[in-house]
XYZ file of C-alpha atoms in Angstrom:
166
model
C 14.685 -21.710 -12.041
C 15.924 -19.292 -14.563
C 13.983 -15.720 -14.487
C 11.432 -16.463 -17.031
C 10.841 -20.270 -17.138
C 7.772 -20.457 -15.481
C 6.172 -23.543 -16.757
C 4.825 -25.560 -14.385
C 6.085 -23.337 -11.144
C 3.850 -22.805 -8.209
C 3.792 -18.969 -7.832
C 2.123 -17.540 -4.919
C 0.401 -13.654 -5.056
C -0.171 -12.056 -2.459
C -2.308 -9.211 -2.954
C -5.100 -9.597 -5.089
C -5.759 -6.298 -6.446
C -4.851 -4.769 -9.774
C -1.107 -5.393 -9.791
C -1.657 -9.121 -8.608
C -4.615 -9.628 -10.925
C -1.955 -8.412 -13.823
C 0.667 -10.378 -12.922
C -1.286 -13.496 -12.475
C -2.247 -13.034 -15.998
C 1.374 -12.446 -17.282
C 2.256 -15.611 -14.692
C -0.324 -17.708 -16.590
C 0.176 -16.862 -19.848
C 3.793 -18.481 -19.264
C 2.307 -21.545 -17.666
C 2.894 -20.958 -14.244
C 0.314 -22.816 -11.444
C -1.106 -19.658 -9.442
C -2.657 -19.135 -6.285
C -3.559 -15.550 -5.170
C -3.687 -14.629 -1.393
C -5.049 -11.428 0.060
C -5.910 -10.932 3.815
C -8.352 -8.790 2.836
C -12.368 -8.971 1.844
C -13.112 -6.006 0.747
C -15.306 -5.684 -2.580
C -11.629 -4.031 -4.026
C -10.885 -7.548 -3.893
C -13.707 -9.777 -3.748
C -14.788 -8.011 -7.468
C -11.875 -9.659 -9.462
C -12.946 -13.399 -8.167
C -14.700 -13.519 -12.104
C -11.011 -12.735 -13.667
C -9.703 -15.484 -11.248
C -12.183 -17.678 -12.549
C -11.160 -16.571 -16.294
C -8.234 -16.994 -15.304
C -8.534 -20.693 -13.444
C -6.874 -19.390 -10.428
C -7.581 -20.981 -7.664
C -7.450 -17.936 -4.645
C -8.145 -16.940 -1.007
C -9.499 -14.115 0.694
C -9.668 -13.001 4.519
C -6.877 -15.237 5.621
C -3.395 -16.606 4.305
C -3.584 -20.245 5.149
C -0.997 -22.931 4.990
C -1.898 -23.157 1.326
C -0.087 -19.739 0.355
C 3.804 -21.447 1.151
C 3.561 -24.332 -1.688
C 5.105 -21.746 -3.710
C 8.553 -22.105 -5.635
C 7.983 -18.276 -5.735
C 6.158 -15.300 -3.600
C 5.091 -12.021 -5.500
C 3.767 -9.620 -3.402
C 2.146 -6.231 -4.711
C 3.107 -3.121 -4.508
C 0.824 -2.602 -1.394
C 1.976 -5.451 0.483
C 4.967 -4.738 2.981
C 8.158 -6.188 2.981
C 7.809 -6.901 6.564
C 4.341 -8.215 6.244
C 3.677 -11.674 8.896
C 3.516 -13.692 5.510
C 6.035 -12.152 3.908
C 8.476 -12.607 6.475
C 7.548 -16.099 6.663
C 7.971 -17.393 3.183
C 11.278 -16.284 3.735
C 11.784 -18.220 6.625
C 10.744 -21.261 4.884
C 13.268 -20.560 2.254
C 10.907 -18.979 -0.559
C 12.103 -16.825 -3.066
C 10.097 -13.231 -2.713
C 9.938 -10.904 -5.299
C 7.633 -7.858 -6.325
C 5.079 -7.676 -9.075
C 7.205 -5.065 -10.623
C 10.513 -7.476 -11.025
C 8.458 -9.917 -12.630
C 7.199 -7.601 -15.114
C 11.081 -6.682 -15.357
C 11.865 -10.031 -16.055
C 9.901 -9.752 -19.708
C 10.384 -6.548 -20.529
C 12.381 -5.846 -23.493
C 11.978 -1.894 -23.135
C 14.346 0.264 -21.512
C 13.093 1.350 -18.216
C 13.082 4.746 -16.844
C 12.199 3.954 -12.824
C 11.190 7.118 -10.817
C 11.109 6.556 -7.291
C 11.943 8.523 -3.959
C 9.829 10.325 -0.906
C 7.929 13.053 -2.853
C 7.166 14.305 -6.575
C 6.771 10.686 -7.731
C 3.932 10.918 -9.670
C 4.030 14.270 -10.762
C 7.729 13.397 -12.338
C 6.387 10.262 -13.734
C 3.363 11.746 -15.460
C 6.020 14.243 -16.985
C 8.193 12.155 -18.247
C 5.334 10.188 -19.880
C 3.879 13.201 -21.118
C 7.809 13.835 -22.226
C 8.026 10.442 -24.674
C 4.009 11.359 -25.949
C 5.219 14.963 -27.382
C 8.563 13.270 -28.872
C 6.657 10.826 -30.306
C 8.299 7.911 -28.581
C 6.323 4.245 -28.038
C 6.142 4.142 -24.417
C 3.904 3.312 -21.307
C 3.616 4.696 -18.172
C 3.077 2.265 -15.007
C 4.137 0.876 -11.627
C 2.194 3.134 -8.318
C 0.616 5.104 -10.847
C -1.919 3.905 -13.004
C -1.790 0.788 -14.396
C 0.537 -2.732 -13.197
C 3.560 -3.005 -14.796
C 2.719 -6.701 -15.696
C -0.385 -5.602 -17.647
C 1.638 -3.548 -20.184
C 4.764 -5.298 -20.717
C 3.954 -7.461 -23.470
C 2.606 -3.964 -25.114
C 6.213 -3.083 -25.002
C 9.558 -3.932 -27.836
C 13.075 -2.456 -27.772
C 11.750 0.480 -29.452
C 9.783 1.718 -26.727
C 10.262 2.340 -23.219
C 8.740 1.889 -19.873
C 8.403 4.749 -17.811
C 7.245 3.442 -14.088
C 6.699 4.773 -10.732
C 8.283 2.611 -8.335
């Protein structure tokens, strides 16, 4: 499966909060067959079931059952450990798992400034946004801070650039 042929693939989420909401969308829009999984059933969750629906994506809350692993592909959400029980199995069973933010990656045709590390993240990421706005630069600034990568990378062209907290 090249990186952005998605038609027809069977692309499991897991996490179904505003990073897996975006990148179901992005997922969809290049024909992919989702299914979004989140242990949780909390209304943080529970409140995007009308997007799903929107979106005709069929999901699960409370439980990942057996239905999650008929996935060519797992992308898990930035709140979603590595080491998570599901996770960890995919693997097992041979499934490719990637995060929300390498999908959005995968389309983006911006250069990408990535700011990551224990502490400062967000205050060095909302600089260097604020850096591009005064310069006058086409950018967006995403990832752990704000809004999913996947919901602005169609936004973005070679001209701009992503700045992301990762």
């Amino acid at each position: 499966m090249k990186q952005t042929d998605f038609k027809y693939k069977n692309v499991s989420i897991i996490g179904a909060a505003r990073s897996g909401v975006a990148v179901a969308q992005l997922l969809k829009s290049k024909g992919a067959n989702v299914f979004i999984s989140d242990k949780d059933m909390s209304e943080k969750v529970t409140s995007q079931i009308p997007q799903f629906k929107d979106l005709d994506v069929a999901y699960e809350f409370g439980q990942h059952t057996e239905r999650v692993y008929a996935a060519d592909l797992f992308v898990i959400s930035p709140g979603v450990p590595s080491n998570a029980q599901v996770v960890l199995d995919a693997m097992n069973k041979g499934i490719k798992v990637v995060s929300e933010i390498e999908i959005a990656s995968w389309f983006c045709k911006a250069p990408i400034v990535a700011i990551t590390g224990s502490n400062g993240k967000t205050t060095t990421t909302t600089l260097t946004g604020r850096m591009f706005a005064d310069a006058g630069k086409k950018h967006a600034v995403a990832g752990n801070i704000g809004q999913a990568f996947s919901s602005v990378v169609s936004q973005l062209d070679s001209t701009s650039t992503a700045v992301l907290e990762v």
